mmCIF file of N, CA and C in Angstrom:
data_model
loop_
_atom_site.group_PDB
_atom_site.id
_atom_site.type_symbol
_atom_site.label_atom_id
_atom_site.label_comp_id
_atom_site.label_asym_id
_atom_site.label_seq_id
_atom_site.Cartn_x
_atom_site.Cartn_y
_atom_site.Cartn_z
ATOM 1 N N UNK D 1 87.996 80.663 111.854
ATOM 2 C CA UNK D 1 88.183 81.446 111.362
ATOM 3 C C UNK D 1 86.802 81.825 110.694
ATOM 4 N N UNK D 2 86.308 82.999 110.651
ATOM 5 C CA UNK D 2 84.959 83.140 109.816
ATOM 6 C C UNK D 2 85.373 83.699 108.542
ATOM 7 N N UNK D 3 84.288 83.456 107.887
ATOM 8 C CA UNK D 3 84.393 83.668 106.346
ATOM 9 C C UNK D 3 84.462 85.182 105.864
ATOM 10 N N UNK D 4 84.670 85.663 104.770
ATOM 11 C CA UNK D 4 84.864 86.346 104.425
ATOM 12 C C UNK D 4 83.312 87.193 104.012
ATOM 13 N N UNK D 5 82.381 88.034 104.117
ATOM 14 C CA UNK D 5 81.429 88.108 103.465
ATOM 15 C C UNK D 5 81.789 88.417 101.480
ATOM 16 N N UNK D 6 81.157 88.504 101.027
ATOM 17 C CA UNK D 6 81.221 88.831 99.584
ATOM 18 C C UNK D 6 81.849 90.734 99.195
ATOM 19 N N UNK D 7 81.317 91.235 100.156
ATOM 20 C CA UNK D 7 81.945 92.395 99.709
ATOM 21 C C UNK D 7 83.596 92.554 100.243
ATOM 22 N N UNK D 8 83.523 91.956 101.327
ATOM 23 C CA UNK D 8 85.138 91.883 101.990
ATOM 24 C C UNK D 8 85.745 90.956 101.042
ATOM 25 N N UNK D 9 85.203 89.964 100.537
ATOM 26 C CA UNK D 9 86.159 89.199 99.809
ATOM 27 C C UNK D 9 86.781 90.185 98.254
ATOM 28 N N UNK D 10 85.361 91.053 97.757
ATOM 29 C CA UNK D 10 85.539 91.900 96.461
ATOM 30 C C UNK D 10 87.046 92.824 96.832
ATOM 31 N N UNK D 11 86.626 93.081 97.607
ATOM 32 C CA UNK D 11 87.852 94.381 98.378
ATOM 33 C C UNK D 11 89.365 93.696 98.390
ATOM 34 N N UNK D 12 89.308 92.468 99.142
ATOM 35 C CA UNK D 12 90.462 91.907 99.188
ATOM 36 C C UNK D 12 91.119 91.554 97.820
ATOM 37 N N UNK D 13 90.108 90.842 97.015
ATOM 38 C CA UNK D 13 91.015 90.854 95.805
ATOM 39 C C UNK D 13 91.061 91.524 95.101
ATOM 40 N N UNK D 14 90.579 92.635 95.184
ATOM 41 C CA UNK D 14 91.226 94.015 94.186
ATOM 42 C C UNK D 14 92.237 94.391 94.905
ATOM 43 N N UNK D 15 92.565 94.476 96.407
ATOM 44 C CA UNK D 15 94.055 94.948 97.022
ATOM 45 C C UNK D 15 94.787 94.044 96.351
ATOM 46 N N UNK D 16 94.736 92.653 96.511
ATOM 47 C CA UNK D 16 95.241 91.869 96.480
ATOM 48 C C UNK D 16 96.190 91.702 94.710
ATOM 49 N N UNK D 17 95.158 91.901 93.764
ATOM 50 C CA UNK D 17 95.611 92.279 92.243
ATOM 51 C C UNK D 17 96.233 93.157 92.281
ATOM 52 N N UNK D 18 95.788 94.372 93.510
ATOM 53 C CA UNK D 18 96.693 95.889 92.887
ATOM 54 C C UNK D 18 98.380 95.048 93.255
ATOM 55 N N UNK D 19 98.565 94.523 94.366
ATOM 56 C CA UNK D 19 99.959 94.190 94.611
ATOM 57 C C UNK D 19 100.442 93.054 93.761
ATOM 58 N N UNK D 20 99.793 92.136 93.503
ATOM 59 C CA UNK D 20 100.246 91.251 92.021
ATOM 60 C C UNK D 20 100.877 92.569 91.032
ATOM 61 N N UNK D 21 99.886 93.306 90.600
ATOM 62 C CA UNK D 21 100.409 94.624 89.448
ATOM 63 C C UNK D 21 101.696 94.959 89.835
ATOM 64 N N UNK D 22 101.895 95.717 91.422
ATOM 65 C CA UNK D 22 102.940 96.476 91.677
ATOM 66 C C UNK D 22 104.455 95.510 91.297
ATOM 67 N N UNK D 23 104.305 94.115 91.883
ATOM 68 C CA UNK D 23 105.288 93.655 92.077
ATOM 69 C C UNK D 23 105.550 92.596 90.303
ATOM 70 N N UNK D 24 104.798 93.340 89.410
ATOM 71 C CA UNK D 24 105.239 92.694 88.218
ATOM 72 C C UNK D 24 104.284 91.424 87.938
ATOM 73 N N UNK D 25 103.491 90.543 88.534
ATOM 74 C CA UNK D 25 103.045 89.572 88.423
ATOM 75 C C UNK D 25 101.279 89.406 87.759
ATOM 76 N N UNK D 26 101.556 90.034 86.395
ATOM 77 C CA UNK D 26 100.276 90.391 85.931
ATOM 78 C C UNK D 26 99.463 89.664 85.440
ATOM 79 N N UNK D 27 100.046 88.606 85.330
ATOM 80 C CA UNK D 27 98.819 87.289 84.983
ATOM 81 C C UNK D 27 98.035 86.806 86.837
ATOM 82 N N UNK D 28 98.407 87.109 87.920
ATOM 83 C CA UNK D 28 97.996 86.702 89.269
ATOM 84 C C UNK D 28 97.169 88.154 89.495
ATOM 85 N N UNK D 29 97.580 89.067 88.918
ATOM 86 C CA UNK D 29 96.776 90.484 89.135
ATOM 87 C C UNK D 29 95.270 90.017 88.455
ATOM 88 N N UNK D 30 95.587 89.976 87.072
ATOM 89 C CA UNK D 30 94.173 89.949 86.269
ATOM 90 C C UNK D 30 93.442 88.685 86.716
ATOM 91 N N UNK D 31 94.170 87.409 87.244
ATOM 92 C CA UNK D 31 93.268 86.441 87.942
ATOM 93 C C UNK D 31 92.173 86.958 89.004
ATOM 94 N N UNK D 32 93.073 87.651 89.887
ATOM 95 C CA UNK D 32 92.505 88.255 91.348
ATOM 96 C C UNK D 32 90.961 89.437 90.917
ATOM 97 N N UNK D 33 91.730 90.506 89.886
ATOM 98 C CA UNK D 33 90.643 90.882 89.427
ATOM 99 C C UNK D 33 89.250 90.524 88.521
ATOM 100 N N UNK D 34 89.521 89.185 88.144
ATOM 101 C CA UNK D 34 88.377 88.593 87.529
ATOM 102 C C UNK D 34 87.720 87.799 88.452
ATOM 103 N N UNK D 35 88.184 87.312 89.702
ATOM 104 C CA UNK D 35 87.858 86.825 90.778
ATOM 105 C C UNK D 35 86.506 87.478 91.574
ATOM 106 N N UNK D 36 87.376 88.803 91.503
ATOM 107 C CA UNK D 36 86.616 89.913 91.970
ATOM 108 C C UNK D 36 85.335 90.108 91.235
ATOM 109 N N UNK D 37 85.936 90.588 90.197
ATOM 110 C CA UNK D 37 84.496 90.947 89.078
ATOM 111 C C UNK D 37 83.506 89.676 89.314
ATOM 112 N N UNK D 38 83.828 88.451 89.292
ATOM 113 C CA UNK D 38 83.089 87.437 89.590
ATOM 114 C C UNK D 38 81.828 87.436 90.839
ATOM 115 N N UNK D 39 82.684 88.068 91.530
ATOM 116 C CA UNK D 39 81.797 88.059 92.755
ATOM 117 C C UNK D 39 80.668 89.167 93.111
ATOM 118 N N UNK D 40 81.383 90.441 92.137
ATOM 119 C CA UNK D 40 80.835 91.646 92.109
ATOM 120 C C UNK D 40 79.460 91.624 91.361
ATOM 121 N N UNK D 41 79.497 90.558 90.148
ATOM 122 C CA UNK D 41 78.215 90.716 89.376
ATOM 123 C C UNK D 41 77.080 90.639 89.623
ATOM 124 N N UNK D 42 77.105 90.224 90.879
ATOM 125 C CA UNK D 42 75.459 90.366 91.207
ATOM 126 C C UNK D 42 75.393 91.287 92.425
ATOM 127 N N UNK D 43 76.287 92.057 92.802
ATOM 128 C CA UNK D 43 76.389 92.693 93.687
ATOM 129 C C UNK D 43 75.909 94.547 93.292
ATOM 130 N N UNK D 44 76.159 95.531 94.081
ATOM 131 C CA UNK D 44 75.967 96.910 93.453
ATOM 132 C C UNK D 44 76.752 97.155 92.734
ATOM 133 N N UNK D 45 76.259 98.262 91.653
ATOM 134 C CA UNK D 45 77.115 98.304 90.326
ATOM 135 C C UNK D 45 78.424 98.729 90.596
ATOM 136 N N UNK D 46 78.542 99.693 91.819
ATOM 137 C CA UNK D 46 79.639 100.416 91.845
ATOM 138 C C UNK D 46 80.949 99.440 92.522
ATOM 139 N N UNK D 47 80.498 98.550 93.036
ATOM 140 C CA UNK D 47 81.468 97.291 93.214
ATOM 141 C C UNK D 47 81.709 96.324 91.951
ATOM 142 N N UNK D 48 80.930 96.188 91.154
ATOM 143 C CA UNK D 48 81.136 96.006 89.618
ATOM 144 C C UNK D 48 82.068 97.244 89.009
ATOM 145 N N UNK D 49 81.830 98.305 88.732
ATOM 146 C CA UNK D 49 82.325 99.071 88.166
ATOM 147 C C UNK D 49 83.978 99.153 88.421
ATOM 148 N N UNK D 50 84.277 98.983 89.881
ATOM 149 C CA UNK D 50 85.475 99.534 90.199
ATOM 150 C C UNK D 50 86.539 98.072 89.742
ATOM 151 N N UNK D 51 85.772 96.580 89.965
ATOM 152 C CA UNK D 51 86.592 95.697 89.534
ATOM 153 C C UNK D 51 86.735 96.122 87.955
ATOM 154 N N UNK D 52 86.078 96.493 87.200
ATOM 155 C CA UNK D 52 86.145 97.109 85.723
ATOM 156 C C UNK D 52 87.226 98.107 85.397
ATOM 157 N N UNK D 53 87.138 99.097 86.481
ATOM 158 C CA UNK D 53 88.327 99.819 86.377
ATOM 159 C C UNK D 53 89.459 99.256 86.660
ATOM 160 N N UNK D 54 89.795 98.586 87.695
ATOM 161 C CA UNK D 54 91.061 97.820 87.907
ATOM 162 C C UNK D 54 91.530 97.196 86.677
ATOM 163 N N UNK D 55 90.466 96.130 86.071
ATOM 164 C CA UNK D 55 90.904 95.716 84.594
ATOM 165 C C UNK D 55 91.219 96.336 83.450
ATOM 166 N N UNK D 56 90.608 97.507 83.683
ATOM 167 C CA UNK D 56 91.006 98.534 82.281
ATOM 168 C C UNK D 56 92.296 99.112 82.636
ATOM 169 N N UNK D 57 92.963 99.159 83.897
ATOM 170 C CA UNK D 57 94.459 100.113 83.913
ATOM 171 C C UNK D 57 95.097 98.791 84.066
ATOM 172 N N UNK D 58 94.799 97.600 84.155
ATOM 173 C CA UNK D 58 95.952 96.762 84.069
ATOM 174 C C UNK D 58 95.999 96.308 82.539
ATOM 175 N N UNK D 59 94.898 96.346 81.758
ATOM 176 C CA UNK D 59 94.959 96.008 80.126
ATOM 177 C C UNK D 59 96.081 97.243 79.815
ATOM 178 N N UNK D 60 95.632 98.369 80.276
ATOM 179 C CA UNK D 60 96.479 99.630 79.717
ATOM 180 C C UNK D 60 97.872 99.511 80.302
ATOM 181 N N UNK D 61 97.986 98.719 81.007
ATOM 182 C CA UNK D 61 99.564 98.990 81.910
ATOM 183 C C UNK D 61 100.276 97.960 80.842
ATOM 184 N N UNK D 62 99.614 96.237 80.302
ATOM 185 C CA UNK D 62 100.032 95.736 79.574
ATOM 186 C C UNK D 62 100.042 95.898 78.074
ATOM 187 N N UNK D 63 99.785 97.600 77.682
ATOM 188 C CA UNK D 63 99.252 97.777 76.180
ATOM 189 C C UNK D 63 98.364 97.366 75.371
ATOM 190 N N UNK D 64 97.381 96.535 75.930
ATOM 191 C CA UNK D 64 96.317 95.961 75.230
ATOM 192 C C UNK D 64 95.159 97.029 75.448
ATOM 193 N N UNK D 65 95.325 97.902 74.490
ATOM 194 C CA UNK D 65 94.386 99.206 74.694
ATOM 195 C C UNK D 65 93.224 98.818 74.087
ATOM 196 N N UNK D 66 92.408 98.185 73.193
ATOM 197 C CA UNK D 66 91.021 98.012 72.323
ATOM 198 C C UNK D 66 90.617 97.034 74.370
ATOM 199 N N UNK D 67 91.229 96.258 74.444
ATOM 200 C CA UNK D 67 90.647 95.586 75.744
ATOM 201 C C UNK D 67 90.974 96.623 76.880
ATOM 202 N N UNK D 68 91.734 97.413 77.371
ATOM 203 C CA UNK D 68 91.976 98.500 78.021
ATOM 204 C C UNK D 68 90.251 99.193 78.179
ATOM 205 N N UNK D 69 90.165 100.213 76.980
ATOM 206 C CA UNK D 69 89.360 101.032 76.587
ATOM 207 C C UNK D 69 87.589 100.211 76.820
ATOM 208 N N UNK D 70 87.482 98.872 76.527
ATOM 209 C CA UNK D 70 86.122 98.221 76.996
ATOM 210 C C UNK D 70 85.764 98.329 77.952
ATOM 211 N N UNK D 71 86.961 97.662 78.991
ATOM 212 C CA UNK D 71 87.035 97.932 80.578
ATOM 213 C C UNK D 71 86.555 99.194 80.972
ATOM 214 N N UNK D 72 87.358 100.340 80.604
ATOM 215 C CA UNK D 72 87.306 101.302 81.163
ATOM 216 C C UNK D 72 85.867 102.360 80.660
ATOM 217 N N UNK D 73 85.269 101.559 79.760
ATOM 218 C CA UNK D 73 84.127 102.325 79.008
ATOM 219 C C UNK D 73 83.115 101.490 79.827
ATOM 220 N N UNK D 74 82.892 100.249 80.435
ATOM 221 C CA UNK D 74 81.836 99.266 81.177
ATOM 222 C C UNK D 74 82.129 100.204 82.246
ATOM 223 N N UNK D 75 83.076 100.511 83.100
ATOM 224 C CA UNK D 75 83.550 100.917 84.640
ATOM 225 C C UNK D 75 82.498 102.363 84.391
ATOM 226 N N UNK D 76 82.997 103.250 83.849
ATOM 227 C CA UNK D 76 82.521 104.398 83.221
ATOM 228 C C UNK D 76 80.987 104.305 83.347
ATOM 229 N N UNK D 77 80.450 103.699 82.217
ATOM 230 C CA UNK D 77 79.019 103.548 82.364
ATOM 231 C C UNK D 77 78.234 102.876 83.864
ATOM 232 N N UNK D 78 79.017 101.762 84.598
ATOM 233 C CA UNK D 78 78.632 101.600 86.096
ATOM 234 C C UNK D 78 78.738 102.580 86.552
ATOM 235 N N UNK D 79 79.713 103.407 86.848
ATOM 236 C CA UNK D 79 79.759 104.489 87.636
ATOM 237 C C UNK D 79 78.164 105.566 87.415
ATOM 238 N N UNK D 80 78.378 105.820 86.182
ATOM 239 C CA UNK D 80 77.421 106.567 85.858
ATOM 240 C C UNK D 80 75.741 106.127 86.001
ATOM 241 N N UNK D 81 75.758 105.178 86.155
ATOM 242 C CA UNK D 81 74.501 104.259 86.178
ATOM 243 C C UNK D 81 74.111 104.915 87.859
ATOM 244 N N UNK D 82 74.682 104.521 88.352
ATOM 245 C CA UNK D 82 74.520 105.151 90.106
ATOM 246 C C UNK D 82 74.721 106.162 90.670
ATOM 247 N N UNK D 83 75.370 107.402 89.452
ATOM 248 C CA UNK D 83 75.472 108.796 90.266
ATOM 249 C C UNK D 83 76.943 108.971 90.635
ATOM 250 N N UNK D 84 78.105 108.031 90.409
ATOM 251 C CA UNK D 84 79.224 108.074 91.128
ATOM 252 C C UNK D 84 80.133 109.271 90.148
ATOM 253 N N UNK D 85 80.053 110.442 90.263
ATOM 254 C CA UNK D 85 80.845 111.229 89.847
ATOM 255 C C UNK D 85 82.321 110.666 89.540
ATOM 256 N N UNK D 86 82.590 110.487 91.110
ATOM 257 C CA UNK D 86 84.087 110.800 91.209
ATOM 258 C C UNK D 86 84.342 109.041 90.194
ATOM 259 N N UNK D 87 83.836 108.048 90.553
ATOM 260 C CA UNK D 87 84.214 106.904 89.555
ATOM 261 C C UNK D 87 84.196 107.027 88.205
ATOM 262 N N UNK D 88 83.063 108.153 87.645
ATOM 263 C CA UNK D 88 82.976 108.340 86.425
ATOM 264 C C UNK D 88 84.339 109.107 85.899
ATOM 265 N N UNK D 89 85.121 110.224 86.702
ATOM 266 C CA UNK D 89 85.894 110.925 86.554
ATOM 267 C C UNK D 89 87.116 110.050 86.264
ATOM 268 N N UNK D 90 87.446 108.947 87.239
ATOM 269 C CA UNK D 90 88.251 108.011 87.124
ATOM 270 C C UNK D 90 88.648 106.972 86.081
ATOM 271 N N UNK D 91 87.675 106.892 85.601
ATOM 272 C CA UNK D 91 87.335 105.943 84.458
ATOM 273 C C UNK D 91 87.934 106.847 83.104
ATOM 274 N N UNK D 92 87.272 107.841 83.075
ATOM 275 C CA UNK D 92 87.591 109.105 81.967
ATOM 276 C C UNK D 92 89.086 109.344 82.064
ATOM 277 N N UNK D 93 89.468 109.467 83.520
ATOM 278 C CA UNK D 93 91.172 110.056 82.932
ATOM 279 C C UNK D 93 91.794 109.004 82.979
ATOM 280 N N UNK D 94 91.596 107.465 83.071
ATOM 281 C CA UNK D 94 92.332 106.310 82.835
ATOM 282 C C UNK D 94 92.058 106.211 81.160
ATOM 283 N N UNK D 95 91.333 106.286 80.613
ATOM 284 C CA UNK D 95 90.939 106.310 79.035
ATOM 285 C C UNK D 95 91.751 107.537 78.386
ATOM 286 N N UNK D 96 92.356 108.928 79.421
ATOM 287 C CA UNK D 96 93.091 109.694 78.601
ATOM 288 C C UNK D 96 92.371 110.606 77.822
ATOM 289 N N UNK D 97 91.160 110.708 78.064
ATOM 290 C CA UNK D 97 90.117 111.712 77.518
ATOM 291 C C UNK D 97 90.538 113.009 78.554
#
């Protein structure tokens, strides 16, 4: 069995986190998102920003609003830094602005 490339691992962990979140396993979701973020730290800004967006959404869902806003602002800045207007819009939309 081949080992997944970092980009593939990031995507799988993000998707897994979303499944955990959908079934109410919020700690597992956070763990998956944080693992994806750790892999994305040295990658393209868009991958890191997407992981930050997922964490922000999870924190908002858990009503941890201050932490959610910090993650969403980091995601917005990351998307903005490389011209991803769609990503910027998603982050701003999740902030409720």
